[in-house]
Amino acid sequence: MQTILGAGGQIADELTRELYRNYTHDIRLVSRHPHKVHDTDQLVSADLMDAEATDKAVEGSEIAYLTVGLPANSAMWEEKFPTIMANAIAACEKHGTKLVFFDNTYMYPRTAEIQTEDMRFEPVGRKASVRAQLATMLLDEMNADRIDAVICRAPEFYGPGKTQSVTNSMVLGRIAQHKRPFVPISAHAKRTLVWTPDASHAMALIGNTPDAYGQTWHLPVDHARLNYRQMIEIASEVTGRSIGYTTVPRWAFGIGGRMNPTVKEIEELLPRYRQDNIFDSSKFQTRFPDFPITTYREGITQLLSHKAEQ
């Protein structure tokens, strides 16, 4: 049995498909209101804030994937994420279940340094502090040999379906809707994005590779990093349209944040868009050299083609 804690999001759904394709049909999907991806999926309705419910959801599982996503709400993150992590760790330790944690990079420094798996944590802001706390909680358990776990870390998403990110909502999604894209802060800073199906497929591979445990892995990305101007140029070629863009400065987000709580929550992340973002996945690519990584051109083409068909 392989169990997904936090089923229903884009990462979890594609993870479910990949597990079914290549590893097992014995899959349990856990969330408040889970829905089947395959007819054979086992559904468990559970609140992962509840330790007992989490324990029952994990029981009997060989591997549990923690893929819970929460809205961009700092107070909610501070209230819920640490408890969810503590409950997942406790349940996995009790039942001898391996834990695969899907993580992000918010705790990394806001610099143009190359980000590798041993990058120091320098969280700035409430959401970054929560992410650092979660990773540290699990690392402490791993280092104490109390749990067999692995951290799979990803940069900003782009991709099909329900993928949510600044790039998808402000740039590529607007292009797909024949709207002018809004570029946050800088059109010339290089961005590292992960294609969401690649992230899910790689996480399934890591979770089913015994010697991958006890480590942190950066999920695979195209190292030919592009800036937003270059992404929009590819989109112009793909769509056959001349696409302009508007760069949105930091002060504009500040004004928008006074009226829109979602925009205010995004403000914490904006300093990361001022300079190059260099997320390195060489460790994964060395260990799994045959893993096919989606290029930015391939991903943008698929995304815009998919949107055009909807």
Short mmCIF file of C-alpha atoms in Angstrom, two decimals:
data_model
loop_
_atom_site.label_atom_id
_atom_site.label_comp_id
_atom_site.label_asym_id
_atom_site.label_seq_id
_atom_site.Cartn_x
_atom_site.Cartn_y
_atom_site.Cartn_z
CA MET A 1 0.00 0.00 0.00
CA GLN A 2 1.26 3.46 -0.93
CA THR A 3 -0.65 6.36 0.59
CA ILE A 4 -0.92 10.00 -0.43
CA LEU A 5 -1.61 12.37 2.47
CA GLY A 6 -3.12 15.48 0.96
CA ALA A 7 -4.68 14.00 -2.17
CA GLY A 8 -6.53 16.08 -4.73
CA GLY A 9 -4.00 18.69 -5.86
CA GLN A 10 -2.14 18.75 -9.16
CA ILE A 11 1.03 17.20 -7.70
CA ALA A 12 -0.89 14.50 -5.82
CA ASP A 13 -3.10 13.58 -8.78
CA GLU A 14 -0.17 13.15 -11.15
CA LEU A 15 1.74 11.26 -8.44
CA THR A 16 -1.23 8.89 -8.18
CA ARG A 17 -1.18 8.29 -11.93
CA GLU A 18 2.56 7.66 -11.93
CA LEU A 19 2.39 5.20 -9.02
CA TYR A 20 -0.41 3.34 -10.80
CA ARG A 21 1.47 3.25 -14.12
CA ASN A 22 4.81 2.06 -12.83
CA TYR A 23 4.76 0.89 -9.20
CA THR A 24 1.50 -0.31 -7.64
CA HIS A 25 -2.28 -0.37 -7.99
CA ASP A 26 -2.60 -0.53 -4.20
CA ILE A 27 -3.03 3.21 -3.60
CA ARG A 28 -4.78 5.04 -0.77
CA LEU A 29 -5.86 8.67 -1.22
CA VAL A 30 -6.30 10.71 1.95
CA SER A 31 -7.87 14.16 2.31
CA ARG A 32 -11.00 15.73 3.73
CA HIS A 33 -12.93 14.94 0.54
CA PRO A 34 -10.87 12.53 -1.57
CA HIS A 35 -11.83 11.55 -5.11
CA LYS A 36 -10.68 8.53 -7.08
CA VAL A 37 -8.17 8.90 -9.89
CA HIS A 38 -8.47 5.17 -10.69
CA ASP A 39 -11.27 2.73 -9.94
CA THR A 40 -9.01 0.75 -7.62
CA ASP A 41 -7.97 3.71 -5.47
CA GLN A 42 -8.89 3.40 -1.79
CA LEU A 43 -10.38 6.60 -0.37
CA VAL A 44 -9.96 7.72 3.24
CA SER A 45 -11.60 10.89 4.47
CA ALA A 46 -9.43 12.36 7.22
CA ASP A 47 -8.44 15.65 8.78
CA LEU A 48 -4.64 15.53 9.00
CA MET A 49 -4.81 17.99 11.91
CA ASP A 50 -6.26 15.05 13.86
CA ALA A 51 -3.50 12.75 15.13
CA GLU A 52 -5.78 9.73 15.48
CA ALA A 53 -7.24 10.17 11.99
CA THR A 54 -3.75 10.52 10.52
CA ASP A 55 -2.61 7.39 12.35
CA LYS A 56 -5.48 5.36 10.90
CA ALA A 57 -4.87 6.78 7.43
CA VAL A 58 -1.21 5.73 7.49
CA GLU A 59 -1.71 2.30 9.09
CA GLY A 60 -0.83 -0.53 6.71
CA SER A 61 1.12 1.70 4.33
CA GLU A 62 4.60 0.89 3.11
CA ILE A 63 5.16 4.44 1.88
CA ALA A 64 3.30 7.68 2.67
CA TYR A 65 3.68 10.81 0.54
CA LEU A 66 3.00 14.10 2.31
CA THR A 67 1.80 16.48 -0.41
CA VAL A 68 -0.56 18.73 1.55
CA GLY A 69 -1.12 22.16 0.07
CA LEU A 70 -2.72 25.09 1.87
CA PRO A 71 -3.90 28.47 0.55
CA ALA A 72 -1.34 31.29 0.63
CA ASN A 73 -2.38 32.36 4.11
CA SER A 74 0.41 32.85 6.64
CA ALA A 75 -1.78 32.44 9.70
CA MET A 76 -3.21 29.20 8.36
CA TRP A 77 0.29 27.90 7.57
CA GLU A 78 1.49 28.68 11.10
CA GLU A 79 -1.55 27.02 12.63
CA LYS A 80 -1.80 23.88 10.51
CA PHE A 81 1.42 22.85 8.79
CA PRO A 82 3.51 22.03 11.91
CA THR A 83 0.68 19.93 13.37
CA ILE A 84 0.17 18.10 10.08
CA MET A 85 3.88 17.34 9.87
CA ALA A 86 4.05 16.18 13.51
CA ASN A 87 1.04 13.89 12.99
CA ALA A 88 2.49 12.41 9.80
CA ILE A 89 5.86 11.78 11.44
CA ALA A 90 4.27 10.16 14.49
CA ALA A 91 2.06 7.90 12.39
CA CYS A 92 4.91 6.82 10.10
CA GLU A 93 7.21 6.13 13.05
CA LYS A 94 4.52 4.06 14.77
CA HIS A 95 3.70 1.94 11.73
CA GLY A 96 7.20 1.66 10.24
CA THR A 97 6.04 3.56 7.14
CA LYS A 98 8.49 5.40 4.92
CA LEU A 99 7.70 9.12 4.54
CA VAL A 100 8.24 11.11 1.33
CA PHE A 101 7.83 14.85 1.94
CA PHE A 102 7.12 17.22 -0.95
CA ASP A 103 8.87 20.47 -0.02
CA ASN A 104 9.57 23.89 -1.53
CA THR A 105 12.42 26.43 -1.45
CA TYR A 106 10.92 29.29 0.56
CA MET A 107 13.48 28.82 3.34
CA TYR A 108 16.46 29.36 1.02
CA PRO A 109 18.28 32.72 0.94
CA ARG A 110 16.84 35.45 -1.28
CA THR A 111 19.97 35.58 -3.42
CA ALA A 112 21.20 34.52 -6.86
CA GLU A 113 23.38 31.79 -5.33
CA ILE A 114 23.19 28.31 -6.83
CA GLN A 115 20.73 26.31 -4.74
CA THR A 116 21.84 22.75 -3.99
CA GLU A 117 20.55 20.21 -1.48
CA ASP A 118 22.95 21.42 1.23
CA MET A 119 21.88 25.06 0.89
CA ARG A 120 21.58 26.79 4.26
CA PHE A 121 18.20 27.95 5.52
CA GLU A 122 17.72 31.72 5.83
CA PRO A 123 13.96 32.17 6.07
CA VAL A 124 12.58 35.68 5.71
CA GLY A 125 8.85 36.07 6.26
CA ARG A 126 6.15 34.02 7.91
CA LYS A 127 5.61 31.42 5.20
CA ALA A 128 9.35 30.90 4.74
CA SER A 129 9.75 30.41 8.48
CA VAL A 130 7.04 27.74 8.50
CA ARG A 131 8.68 25.87 5.63
CA ALA A 132 12.03 25.95 7.43
CA GLN A 133 10.34 24.63 10.56
CA LEU A 134 8.74 21.72 8.69
CA ALA A 135 11.95 20.66 6.97
CA THR A 136 13.90 20.92 10.22
CA MET A 137 11.32 18.83 12.08
CA LEU A 138 11.70 16.01 9.59
CA LEU A 139 15.48 16.31 9.27
CA ASP A 140 15.82 16.01 13.05
CA GLU A 141 13.84 12.75 13.00
CA MET A 142 15.83 11.45 10.04
CA ASN A 143 19.16 12.31 11.64
CA ALA A 144 18.10 10.57 14.85
CA ASP A 145 17.22 7.44 12.83
CA ARG A 146 13.67 7.50 14.14
CA ILE A 147 12.10 7.50 10.68
CA ASP A 148 12.96 6.34 7.16
CA ALA A 149 12.17 9.46 5.17
CA VAL A 150 13.20 11.56 2.20
CA ILE A 151 12.68 15.21 1.29
CA CYS A 152 11.78 16.04 -2.33
CA ARG A 153 12.23 19.78 -2.88
CA ALA A 154 10.86 21.76 -5.82
CA PRO A 155 11.11 25.37 -7.00
CA GLU A 156 8.16 27.30 -8.44
CA PHE A 157 5.67 25.26 -10.48
CA TYR A 158 4.45 25.60 -14.01
CA GLY A 159 2.25 23.08 -15.74
CA PRO A 160 -1.19 21.90 -16.82
CA GLY A 161 -4.42 21.32 -14.97
CA LYS A 162 -4.83 22.84 -11.52
CA THR A 163 -1.20 23.98 -11.23
CA GLN A 164 -1.03 27.17 -9.16
CA SER A 165 1.91 29.56 -9.15
CA VAL A 166 2.78 33.18 -9.85
CA THR A 167 4.16 32.23 -13.27
CA ASN A 168 1.09 30.22 -14.25
CA SER A 169 -1.43 32.80 -13.06
CA MET A 170 0.28 36.04 -14.11
CA VAL A 171 2.19 35.01 -17.23
CA LEU A 172 1.44 31.72 -18.98
CA GLY A 173 -2.20 31.44 -17.93
CA ARG A 174 -2.96 34.94 -19.16
CA ILE A 175 -1.27 34.20 -22.49
CA ALA A 176 -3.45 31.10 -22.84
CA GLN A 177 -6.50 33.32 -22.25
CA HIS A 178 -5.32 35.78 -24.95
CA LYS A 179 -4.63 38.38 -22.27
CA ARG A 180 -1.53 40.49 -21.83
CA PRO A 181 0.86 38.80 -19.34
CA PHE A 182 1.95 40.56 -16.17
CA VAL A 183 5.61 39.96 -15.31
CA PRO A 184 6.44 40.25 -11.60
CA ILE A 185 9.33 42.62 -10.78
CA SER A 186 11.78 41.73 -13.60
CA ALA A 187 11.52 40.31 -17.12
CA HIS A 188 15.28 39.71 -17.26
CA ALA A 189 16.03 37.66 -14.13
CA LYS A 190 16.44 33.95 -14.85
CA ARG A 191 13.77 31.71 -13.34
CA THR A 192 13.98 28.03 -12.42
CA LEU A 193 10.61 26.35 -12.79
CA VAL A 194 9.64 22.70 -12.39
CA TRP A 195 7.12 21.11 -14.76
CA THR A 196 4.55 19.65 -12.37
CA PRO A 197 4.29 16.20 -14.04
CA ASP A 198 8.10 15.91 -13.86
CA ALA A 199 8.00 16.73 -10.14
CA SER A 200 5.38 14.05 -9.46
CA HIS A 201 7.07 11.40 -11.59
CA ALA A 202 10.42 12.06 -9.91
CA MET A 203 8.89 11.90 -6.45
CA ALA A 204 7.37 8.49 -7.24
CA LEU A 205 10.76 7.30 -8.49
CA ILE A 206 12.56 8.55 -5.37
CA GLY A 207 9.92 7.06 -3.08
CA ASN A 208 10.38 3.66 -4.70
CA THR A 209 14.21 3.77 -4.67
CA PRO A 210 15.36 2.37 -1.29
CA ASP A 211 18.83 3.96 -1.32
CA ALA A 212 17.34 7.44 -1.93
CA TYR A 213 16.05 7.68 1.64
CA GLY A 214 17.76 9.61 4.41
CA GLN A 215 18.51 12.48 2.03
CA THR A 216 17.17 15.65 0.45
CA TRP A 217 16.69 15.65 -3.32
CA HIS A 218 16.09 18.57 -5.63
CA LEU A 219 13.48 17.48 -8.15
CA PRO A 220 14.56 17.63 -11.81
CA VAL A 221 14.45 20.89 -13.77
CA ASP A 222 15.64 22.10 -17.14
CA HIS A 223 18.97 23.77 -16.42
CA ALA A 224 18.67 25.95 -19.53
CA ARG A 225 16.96 28.59 -17.42
CA LEU A 226 14.94 31.32 -19.09
CA ASN A 227 13.81 34.74 -18.02
CA TYR A 228 10.20 35.87 -18.49
CA ARG A 229 11.00 37.75 -21.69
CA GLN A 230 12.38 34.56 -23.22
CA MET A 231 9.37 32.53 -22.04
CA ILE A 232 7.04 35.03 -23.66
CA GLU A 233 9.06 34.87 -26.89
CA ILE A 234 8.55 31.09 -26.95
CA ALA A 235 4.85 31.60 -26.30
CA SER A 236 4.73 34.01 -29.25
CA GLU A 237 6.33 31.39 -31.48
CA VAL A 238 3.99 28.65 -30.24
CA THR A 239 0.81 30.69 -30.64
CA GLY A 240 1.81 32.61 -33.76
CA ARG A 241 0.94 35.85 -31.99
CA SER A 242 3.09 38.84 -31.12
CA ILE A 243 2.78 38.94 -27.34
CA GLY A 244 3.77 41.98 -25.33
CA TYR A 245 3.94 42.15 -21.57
CA THR A 246 3.68 44.53 -18.64
CA THR A 247 6.25 44.43 -15.85
CA VAL A 248 4.59 44.94 -12.46
CA PRO A 249 6.87 46.78 -10.00
CA ARG A 250 7.07 46.02 -6.31
CA TRP A 251 5.17 49.15 -5.30
CA ALA A 252 2.17 48.10 -7.40
CA PHE A 253 1.90 44.85 -5.45
CA GLY A 254 1.99 46.92 -2.27
CA ILE A 255 -1.00 48.95 -3.38
CA GLY A 256 -2.85 45.83 -4.54
CA GLY A 257 -2.14 44.13 -1.23
CA ARG A 258 -4.12 46.79 0.64
CA MET A 259 -7.26 45.71 -1.20
CA ASN A 260 -6.64 42.04 -1.95
CA PRO A 261 -5.47 39.62 0.79
CA THR A 262 -4.10 37.16 -1.79
CA VAL A 263 -1.87 39.83 -3.32
CA LYS A 264 -0.69 40.80 0.16
CA GLU A 265 0.33 37.19 0.84
CA ILE A 266 2.34 37.11 -2.39
CA GLU A 267 4.36 40.16 -1.32
CA GLU A 268 6.58 38.03 0.92
CA LEU A 269 7.83 36.14 -2.15
CA LEU A 270 8.49 39.12 -4.41
CA PRO A 271 12.15 39.74 -3.44
CA ARG A 272 12.90 36.35 -5.02
CA TYR A 273 11.89 37.75 -8.42
CA ARG A 274 14.46 40.58 -8.41
CA GLN A 275 17.46 38.40 -9.23
CA ASP A 276 18.28 35.11 -10.93
CA ASN A 277 16.83 32.00 -9.32
CA ILE A 278 19.28 29.11 -9.85
CA PHE A 279 17.87 25.86 -8.49
CA ASP A 280 20.23 22.96 -9.26
CA SER A 281 19.05 19.36 -9.70
CA SER A 282 22.38 17.83 -10.75
CA LYS A 283 22.27 15.32 -7.89
CA PHE A 284 19.03 13.82 -9.20
CA GLN A 285 20.17 13.88 -12.81
CA THR A 286 23.41 12.10 -11.90
CA ARG A 287 21.59 9.40 -9.90
CA PHE A 288 18.78 8.97 -12.45
CA PRO A 289 20.37 9.83 -15.82
CA ASP A 290 17.58 8.25 -17.89
CA PHE A 291 14.81 10.38 -16.37
CA PRO A 292 13.26 12.52 -19.17
CA ILE A 293 13.18 16.19 -18.16
CA THR A 294 10.67 18.48 -19.87
CA THR A 295 12.37 21.50 -21.44
CA TYR A 296 10.86 24.95 -21.08
CA ARG A 297 9.97 24.99 -24.78
CA GLU A 298 8.24 21.61 -24.46
CA GLY A 299 6.43 22.62 -21.30
CA ILE A 300 5.23 25.99 -22.59
CA THR A 301 4.09 24.35 -25.83
CA GLN A 302 2.17 21.65 -23.96
CA LEU A 303 0.64 24.14 -21.54
CA LEU A 304 -0.60 26.53 -24.21
CA SER A 305 -1.81 23.67 -26.43
CA HIS A 306 -3.67 22.14 -23.49
CA LYS A 307 -5.35 25.44 -22.63
CA ALA A 308 -6.32 25.99 -26.27
CA GLU A 309 -8.12 22.63 -26.33
CA GLN A 310 -10.19 23.34 -23.21
#
